Short mmCIF file of C-alpha atoms and ligand atoms in Angstrom, two decimals:
data_model
loop_
_atom_site.label_atom_id
_atom_site.label_comp_id
_atom_site.label_asym_id
_atom_site.label_seq_id
_atom_site.Cartn_x
_atom_site.Cartn_y
_atom_site.Cartn_z
CA MET I 1 -4.38 -26.50 10.32
CA ARG I 2 -5.37 -23.06 11.19
CA LYS I 3 -5.23 -20.39 8.45
CA THR I 4 -5.96 -16.45 8.43
CA ARG I 5 -8.85 -15.48 6.35
CA ILE I 6 -9.77 -11.86 5.27
CA ILE I 7 -13.42 -11.73 6.15
CA GLY I 8 -14.07 -8.01 5.31
CA THR I 9 -12.44 -5.13 3.57
CA GLY I 10 -12.97 -1.39 3.36
CA SER I 11 -11.34 1.69 1.94
CA TYR I 12 -11.66 5.36 1.93
CA VAL I 13 -10.14 8.29 -0.22
CA PRO I 14 -10.43 11.99 0.55
CA LYS I 15 -12.96 13.90 -1.74
CA MET I 16 -10.38 16.27 -3.27
CA VAL I 17 -9.20 15.22 -6.79
CA LEU I 18 -5.81 16.60 -7.99
CA THR I 19 -5.59 15.95 -11.93
CA ASN I 20 -2.49 16.00 -14.03
CA PHE I 21 -3.88 19.18 -15.46
CA ASP I 22 -3.86 20.87 -12.16
CA LEU I 23 -0.23 19.70 -11.77
CA GLU I 24 0.53 21.24 -15.22
CA ASN I 25 -0.14 24.60 -13.45
CA MET I 26 2.15 23.80 -10.53
CA VAL I 27 5.17 22.26 -12.08
CA ASP I 28 6.82 21.97 -15.39
CA THR I 29 4.99 18.78 -16.42
CA SER I 30 2.28 17.49 -18.71
CA ASP I 31 -0.75 15.27 -18.51
CA GLU I 32 0.80 13.38 -21.44
CA TRP I 33 4.18 12.81 -19.67
CA ILE I 34 2.50 11.64 -16.46
CA ILE I 35 0.28 9.23 -18.16
CA GLU I 36 2.84 7.69 -20.49
CA ARG I 37 5.55 7.39 -17.73
CA THR I 38 3.35 6.34 -14.83
CA GLY I 39 -0.30 5.54 -15.86
CA ILE I 40 -1.58 8.09 -13.35
CA ARG I 41 -4.33 10.42 -14.32
CA GLU I 42 -5.43 11.88 -11.00
CA ARG I 43 -5.03 11.43 -7.24
CA ARG I 44 -6.76 12.15 -4.08
CA ILE I 45 -5.60 14.91 -1.51
CA ALA I 46 -6.62 14.93 2.05
CA GLY I 47 -8.46 17.99 3.44
CA LYS I 48 -6.67 20.34 5.76
CA ASP I 49 -8.14 18.75 8.92
CA GLU I 50 -7.66 15.07 7.79
CA ALA I 51 -4.81 13.03 9.02
CA SER I 52 -3.84 9.35 8.55
CA SER I 53 -5.83 8.16 11.48
CA ASP I 54 -9.05 9.93 10.10
CA LEU I 55 -8.59 8.06 6.70
CA ALA I 56 -7.84 4.86 8.63
CA TYR I 57 -10.98 5.23 10.64
CA GLU I 58 -13.28 5.46 7.74
CA ALA I 59 -11.79 2.43 5.89
CA SER I 60 -11.70 0.46 9.08
CA LEU I 61 -15.53 1.22 9.68
CA ARG I 62 -16.27 -0.17 6.27
CA ALA I 63 -14.10 -3.13 6.67
CA LEU I 64 -15.79 -3.85 10.05
CA LYS I 65 -19.17 -3.45 8.65
CA ALA I 66 -18.25 -5.74 5.64
CA SER I 67 -16.92 -8.31 8.18
CA GLY I 68 -19.79 -8.21 10.60
CA VAL I 69 -17.32 -7.89 13.37
CA LYS I 70 -17.92 -5.34 16.05
CA ALA I 71 -14.91 -2.82 17.16
CA LYS I 72 -15.36 -3.97 20.67
CA ASP I 73 -14.42 -7.61 19.66
CA ILE I 74 -11.24 -6.70 17.77
CA ASP I 75 -8.15 -8.02 19.60
CA LEU I 76 -5.37 -6.50 17.47
CA ILE I 77 -4.90 -3.47 15.19
CA ILE I 78 -1.83 -3.11 13.19
CA LEU I 79 -1.51 -0.01 11.07
CA ALA I 80 1.01 0.57 8.37
CA THR I 81 2.05 4.09 7.48
CA THR I 82 4.84 6.37 6.57
CA THR I 83 2.69 9.46 7.50
CA PRO I 84 1.65 8.74 11.07
CA ASP I 85 -0.43 11.48 12.74
CA MET I 86 2.52 12.27 14.96
CA ALA I 87 5.67 10.42 16.16
CA PHE I 88 3.83 8.94 19.03
CA PRO I 89 1.40 7.89 20.21
CA SER I 90 0.98 5.55 17.27
CA THR I 91 -1.70 6.11 14.71
CA ALA I 92 -2.96 2.46 15.54
CA CYS I 93 -3.41 3.70 19.11
CA ILE I 94 -5.35 6.88 17.90
CA LEU I 95 -7.54 4.80 15.64
CA GLN I 96 -8.23 2.28 18.57
CA ASP I 97 -9.62 5.26 20.49
CA ARG I 98 -11.68 6.52 17.57
CA LEU I 99 -13.16 3.13 17.06
CA ASN I 100 -13.60 2.47 20.68
CA ALA I 101 -11.93 -0.82 20.23
CA ARG I 102 -11.33 -1.09 24.05
CA LYS I 103 -9.69 -4.42 24.22
CA ALA I 104 -7.43 -4.27 21.12
CA VAL I 105 -3.78 -4.13 21.29
CA ALA I 106 -2.54 -1.49 18.77
CA PHE I 107 0.58 -0.67 17.02
CA ASP I 108 2.05 0.79 13.96
CA ILE I 109 4.61 -0.69 11.55
CA SER I 110 6.95 1.00 9.15
CA ALA I 111 7.73 -0.71 5.90
CA ALA I 112 6.81 2.01 3.40
CA CYS I 113 4.80 0.68 0.49
CA SER I 114 5.20 -3.01 1.71
CA GLY I 115 3.70 -2.02 5.02
CA PHE I 116 0.19 -3.64 4.49
CA ILE I 117 1.64 -7.04 3.61
CA TYR I 118 4.18 -6.83 6.38
CA ALA I 119 1.31 -6.15 8.77
CA LEU I 120 -0.61 -8.89 7.41
CA SER I 121 2.26 -11.27 7.98
CA ILE I 122 2.13 -10.22 11.78
CA ALA I 123 -1.47 -10.59 11.99
CA ASP I 124 -1.17 -14.08 10.31
CA GLN I 125 1.24 -15.29 13.04
CA PHE I 126 -0.95 -14.11 15.94
CA ILE I 127 -4.07 -15.75 14.44
CA LYS I 128 -2.35 -18.93 13.40
CA GLU I 129 -0.95 -19.38 16.82
CA GLY I 130 -4.29 -18.87 18.33
CA THR I 131 -3.23 -15.78 20.31
CA TYR I 132 -5.92 -13.47 18.76
CA LYS I 133 -9.32 -14.06 17.12
CA PHE I 134 -10.05 -10.97 15.22
CA VAL I 135 -7.37 -8.51 13.86
CA LEU I 136 -7.84 -5.35 11.85
CA VAL I 137 -4.97 -4.49 9.48
CA VAL I 138 -4.85 -1.01 7.95
CA GLY I 139 -2.75 0.93 5.63
CA SER I 140 -3.33 4.81 5.57
CA GLU I 141 -1.36 7.50 4.07
CA VAL I 142 -1.37 11.31 3.70
CA LEU I 143 1.51 11.40 1.43
CA SER I 144 0.50 14.82 0.27
CA ARG I 145 2.08 16.24 3.52
CA ILE I 146 5.55 14.75 2.78
CA THR I 147 5.40 15.56 -0.94
CA ASP I 148 7.59 18.52 -2.17
CA TRP I 149 5.04 20.22 -4.58
CA SER I 150 7.98 21.98 -6.47
CA ASP I 151 9.77 18.61 -7.35
CA ARG I 152 8.11 17.32 -10.52
CA THR I 153 10.09 14.01 -10.39
CA THR I 154 8.08 13.06 -7.23
CA CYS I 155 4.97 15.14 -6.85
CA VAL I 156 3.16 13.60 -9.80
CA LEU I 157 3.28 10.20 -8.17
CA PHE I 158 1.71 10.19 -4.77
CA GLY I 159 -1.83 10.43 -3.46
CA ASP I 160 -3.59 10.09 -0.18
CA GLY I 161 -5.92 7.11 1.08
CA ALA I 162 -6.67 4.22 3.27
CA GLY I 163 -7.59 0.62 3.03
CA ALA I 164 -8.43 -1.94 5.87
CA ALA I 165 -9.07 -5.77 6.32
CA VAL I 166 -10.50 -7.72 9.18
CA LEU I 167 -8.99 -11.17 9.75
CA GLN I 168 -10.14 -14.02 11.41
CA SER I 169 -8.98 -17.65 11.71
CA SER I 170 -10.24 -20.35 9.32
CA THR I 171 -9.90 -24.09 9.13
CA ASN I 172 -10.65 -24.66 5.56
CA ARG I 173 -8.71 -23.98 2.52
CA HIS I 174 -9.59 -20.31 2.39
CA GLY I 175 -7.06 -17.81 3.72
CA ILE I 176 -3.39 -16.77 3.49
CA ILE I 177 -1.34 -19.60 1.94
CA SER I 178 2.07 -17.87 2.22
CA ILE I 179 3.64 -14.50 2.83
CA HIS I 180 7.28 -13.74 1.88
CA LEU I 181 8.93 -10.61 3.15
CA HIS I 182 12.23 -9.08 2.03
CA SER I 183 14.40 -6.09 3.11
CA ASP I 184 17.70 -4.43 1.81
CA GLY I 185 18.67 -1.65 4.05
CA ALA I 186 21.82 -1.13 1.87
CA LEU I 187 19.54 0.40 -0.63
CA LYS I 188 17.87 2.79 1.92
CA ASP I 189 19.16 6.03 0.03
CA LEU I 190 17.11 5.28 -3.05
CA LEU I 191 13.88 6.20 -1.38
CA PHE I 192 13.89 8.20 1.95
CA ILE I 193 12.90 11.31 4.00
CA PRO I 194 16.14 12.68 5.40
CA GLY I 195 14.81 15.18 7.94
CA GLY I 196 12.39 15.25 10.79
CA GLY I 197 13.79 12.25 12.83
CA SER I 198 16.67 11.73 15.37
CA ARG I 199 19.13 11.85 12.51
CA ASN I 200 18.32 15.40 11.39
CA PRO I 201 15.60 16.68 13.81
CA ALA I 202 13.21 19.35 12.34
CA SER I 203 14.79 22.65 12.44
CA LYS I 204 14.65 25.90 10.28
CA LYS I 205 17.62 24.52 8.33
CA THR I 206 16.02 21.06 7.55
CA ILE I 207 12.79 22.91 6.52
CA GLU I 208 14.74 25.51 4.29
CA LYS I 209 16.56 22.42 2.66
CA GLY I 210 13.25 20.54 2.11
CA LEU I 211 14.49 17.49 4.17
CA HIS I 212 11.31 16.69 5.44
CA TYR I 213 9.99 15.71 1.85
CA ILE I 214 10.27 12.36 0.09
CA LYS I 215 13.50 11.95 -1.90
CA MET I 216 13.76 9.34 -4.60
CA LYS I 217 15.98 8.15 -7.29
CA GLY I 218 13.22 7.02 -9.51
CA ASN I 219 14.97 5.40 -12.41
CA GLU I 220 17.21 3.08 -10.23
CA THR I 221 14.21 2.33 -8.01
CA PHE I 222 12.26 1.34 -11.08
CA LYS I 223 14.69 -1.18 -12.38
CA ILE I 224 15.20 -2.82 -8.83
CA ALA I 225 11.29 -2.89 -8.50
CA VAL I 226 10.66 -4.90 -11.53
CA ARG I 227 13.45 -7.44 -10.84
CA ASN I 228 12.60 -7.90 -7.20
CA LEU I 229 8.86 -8.16 -7.69
CA GLU I 230 9.31 -10.84 -10.49
CA GLU I 231 11.52 -12.80 -8.23
CA ALA I 232 9.12 -12.56 -5.37
CA ALA I 233 6.21 -13.78 -7.61
CA LEU I 234 8.34 -16.75 -8.73
CA GLU I 235 9.25 -17.40 -5.06
CA ALA I 236 5.52 -17.37 -4.09
CA THR I 237 4.38 -19.57 -6.92
CA LYS I 238 7.47 -22.10 -6.65
CA SER I 239 7.23 -22.44 -2.92
CA ASN I 240 3.52 -23.39 -3.28
CA ASN I 241 3.98 -25.67 -6.30
CA ILE I 242 1.79 -23.62 -8.65
CA ASN I 243 2.42 -21.72 -11.78
CA ALA I 244 1.78 -18.18 -12.37
CA SER I 245 -1.02 -19.03 -14.91
CA ASP I 246 -3.02 -20.39 -11.65
CA ILE I 247 -3.37 -16.83 -10.39
CA ASP I 248 -6.79 -15.55 -10.80
CA LEU I 249 -6.12 -11.99 -9.70
CA PHE I 250 -2.75 -10.22 -9.29
CA ILE I 251 -3.05 -7.29 -6.94
CA PRO I 252 0.35 -5.26 -7.36
CA HIS I 253 1.30 -2.14 -5.38
CA GLN I 254 0.25 0.60 -7.47
CA ALA I 255 3.57 2.66 -8.12
CA ASN I 256 3.86 2.82 -11.71
CA LEU I 257 1.65 1.25 -14.51
CA ARG I 258 4.94 0.30 -16.44
CA ILE I 259 6.27 -1.49 -13.50
CA ILE I 260 2.96 -3.40 -13.28
CA GLN I 261 2.84 -4.19 -16.88
CA ALA I 262 6.50 -5.39 -16.95
CA ILE I 263 5.91 -7.85 -14.12
CA ALA I 264 2.77 -9.26 -15.62
CA LYS I 265 4.55 -9.69 -18.98
CA ARG I 266 7.41 -11.54 -17.25
CA LEU I 267 4.92 -13.71 -15.42
CA ASP I 268 3.05 -14.17 -18.74
CA LEU I 269 -0.16 -12.91 -17.00
CA SER I 270 -2.69 -11.05 -19.31
CA MET I 271 -3.57 -7.72 -17.96
CA ASP I 272 -7.21 -8.61 -17.39
CA LYS I 273 -5.94 -10.80 -14.48
CA VAL I 274 -4.19 -7.72 -13.09
CA PHE I 275 -5.96 -5.20 -10.80
CA VAL I 276 -5.07 -1.55 -11.65
CA ASN I 277 -6.45 1.61 -10.10
CA ILE I 278 -3.31 3.69 -10.27
CA ASP I 279 -4.93 5.93 -12.88
CA ARG I 280 -7.33 7.24 -10.19
CA TYR I 281 -5.14 7.36 -6.98
CA GLY I 282 -1.44 7.48 -7.88
CA ASN I 283 0.82 5.70 -5.37
CA THR I 284 -0.63 5.64 -2.04
CA SER I 285 2.05 3.56 -0.45
CA ALA I 286 0.87 1.32 2.42
CA ALA I 287 -2.79 2.08 1.47
CA SER I 288 -2.40 0.99 -2.22
CA ILE I 289 -2.97 -2.79 -1.81
CA PRO I 290 -5.78 -2.65 0.67
CA ILE I 291 -7.50 -0.17 -1.36
CA ALA I 292 -7.18 -2.15 -4.57
CA LEU I 293 -8.28 -5.30 -2.78
CA ASP I 294 -11.43 -3.65 -1.51
CA GLU I 295 -12.15 -2.27 -4.94
CA ALA I 296 -11.58 -5.71 -6.25
CA VAL I 297 -14.18 -7.05 -3.84
CA SER I 298 -16.68 -4.37 -4.50
CA GLU I 299 -16.40 -4.73 -8.22
CA GLY I 300 -17.07 -8.53 -8.06
CA ARG I 301 -13.61 -9.25 -9.42
CA LEU I 302 -13.04 -12.09 -6.61
CA LYS I 303 -15.07 -15.14 -6.27
CA GLU I 304 -14.84 -17.75 -3.58
CA GLY I 305 -11.69 -20.05 -4.15
CA ASP I 306 -9.96 -17.61 -6.30
CA LEU I 307 -6.13 -17.40 -6.02
CA ILE I 308 -4.89 -13.93 -5.43
CA LEU I 309 -1.28 -12.73 -5.51
CA MET I 310 -0.54 -9.37 -3.77
CA GLU I 311 2.89 -7.82 -4.06
CA ALA I 312 4.47 -4.58 -2.76
CA PHE I 313 7.62 -2.74 -3.14
CA GLY I 314 8.85 0.45 -1.31
CA GLY I 315 11.43 2.39 0.67
CA GLY I 316 13.85 0.49 2.94
CA LEU I 317 14.02 -1.22 0.42
CA THR I 318 11.30 -3.64 1.33
CA TRP I 319 9.25 -5.94 -0.68
CA ALA I 320 6.79 -8.70 -0.20
CA SER I 321 4.28 -11.06 -1.55
CA ALA I 322 1.09 -12.74 -0.09
CA LEU I 323 -0.72 -15.61 -1.80
CA VAL I 324 -4.24 -15.93 -0.78
CA ARG I 325 -7.14 -18.34 -1.49
CA TRP I 326 -10.23 -16.14 -1.50
N1 ACO H 401 7.15 15.82 -15.96
C1 ACO H 401 8.04 15.97 -17.07
N2 ACO H 401 9.37 15.61 -17.15
C2 ACO H 401 9.67 15.02 -16.07
C3 ACO H 401 8.89 14.79 -14.87
C4 ACO H 401 7.55 15.18 -14.91
N3 ACO H 401 6.79 14.91 -13.84
N4 ACO H 401 9.70 14.08 -13.98
C5 ACO H 401 10.93 13.91 -14.52
N5 ACO H 401 10.94 14.28 -15.75
C6 ACO H 401 11.94 14.31 -16.79
C7 ACO H 401 13.31 14.13 -16.07
O1 ACO H 401 13.96 15.31 -15.71
C8 ACO H 401 14.17 13.53 -17.27
O2 ACO H 401 14.56 14.55 -18.02
P1 ACO H 401 15.91 14.56 -18.69
O3 ACO H 401 16.05 13.24 -19.57
O4 ACO H 401 16.02 15.96 -19.49
O5 ACO H 401 16.87 14.50 -17.69
C9 ACO H 401 13.26 12.58 -17.93
O6 ACO H 401 11.78 13.14 -17.57
C10 ACO H 401 13.27 11.00 -17.81
O7 ACO H 401 13.33 10.98 -16.29
P2 ACO H 401 13.47 9.65 -15.53
O8 ACO H 401 13.57 9.79 -14.16
O9 ACO H 401 14.43 8.83 -16.26
O10 ACO H 401 11.96 8.96 -15.86
P3 ACO H 401 11.45 7.67 -15.73
O11 ACO H 401 10.94 7.04 -17.09
O12 ACO H 401 12.33 6.75 -14.95
O13 ACO H 401 10.12 7.85 -14.90
C11 ACO H 401 9.40 7.70 -12.60
C12 ACO H 401 10.19 8.48 -13.55
C13 ACO H 401 8.00 7.79 -13.09
C14 ACO H 401 9.62 8.25 -11.19
C15 ACO H 401 9.92 6.25 -12.55
O14 ACO H 401 11.18 6.19 -12.37
C16 ACO H 401 9.29 5.45 -11.46
O15 ACO H 401 8.15 5.07 -11.23
N6 ACO H 401 10.29 4.87 -10.50
C17 ACO H 401 9.80 3.87 -9.27
C18 ACO H 401 8.94 4.47 -8.38
C19 ACO H 401 8.66 3.37 -7.34
O16 ACO H 401 8.32 2.42 -7.61
N7 ACO H 401 8.79 3.74 -6.07
C20 ACO H 401 8.87 2.77 -5.01
C21 ACO H 401 7.56 2.94 -4.19
S1 ACO H 401 7.32 4.53 -3.44
C22 ACO H 401 7.39 4.32 -1.83
O17 ACO H 401 7.77 3.34 -1.23
C23 ACO H 401 6.99 5.59 -0.95
#
């Protein structure tokens, strides 16, 4: 049976580092509070001339290089983002042009922090069915542009970055074993951007009210994230007749270290089996998992045959898991 295998990964983060100490000078917060409540020490901020497609481009070049696949051979580009360069064309089309991936079909998907796993699931279908041979999946975000830098309850959390993976079909045991996706639109108001779309188009009023910034009910979101991610992990393991202890590396969405630790505890996974880089990047939404995956590869944390569980949670609400044999 045909499977989908990740054959190359890449990531890119902007050069500018914004530390918790820098934030102490911007809002009423402290390095101590941010570390204790979130695990974040610093995050990256895109340069004035950098948009999501620019970060995606750098990450994609690295993933292509690692995979040995040329841009001209890519059949499909799926880009997950909540911060597209513009409403249209899609950031995926802008990326296709930059990469000169002439034959690729390109589109964006919107699933907030779960975007990379959602994109992976679409790529998986196209590859398993034999429609496409090489697919580039990217998560890229410039969240600093939709962050209210005067709101201490959100501005300490987010950062910018991009991660990418090149996928190909495989006929051996390596590759994606299962992906489970979930959505609950009834909880859309926990985490959203009210302005700038067709509901509240951009105007002087929406800007004055800050409606173009991320709004989040952090505490409620936190509790639901822990519960849903635990359930999703159990769903992934049960449906594949494995135990959580069989997982070699857990790569969770990097939203809050306390959420990550709570899930690891519930799954009885020791933290040395959990990949964490939230201290350096904060929450980069759709880019979080592919950046973490790429760092796990480059740090030598993954060996052939390892079982990886990736999990994400974000606005929508959306949440998802992907179980992969490396
Ligand atoms: N510095 C200092 N104090 C702060 C800050 C800050 N940056 N932010 C909030 N506080 C204060 C609050 O005002 C509150 O004070 P009060 O008790 O006097 O009212 C106190 O700290 C506690 O606030 P809580 O919101 O209860 O803090 P909590 O421990 O829940 O941490 C956090 C907040 C970090 C936002 C947490 O709730 C969280 O991580 N939530 C989930 C985020 C998430 O997973 N989002 C989904 C993905 S994001 C996406 O999809 C784009």
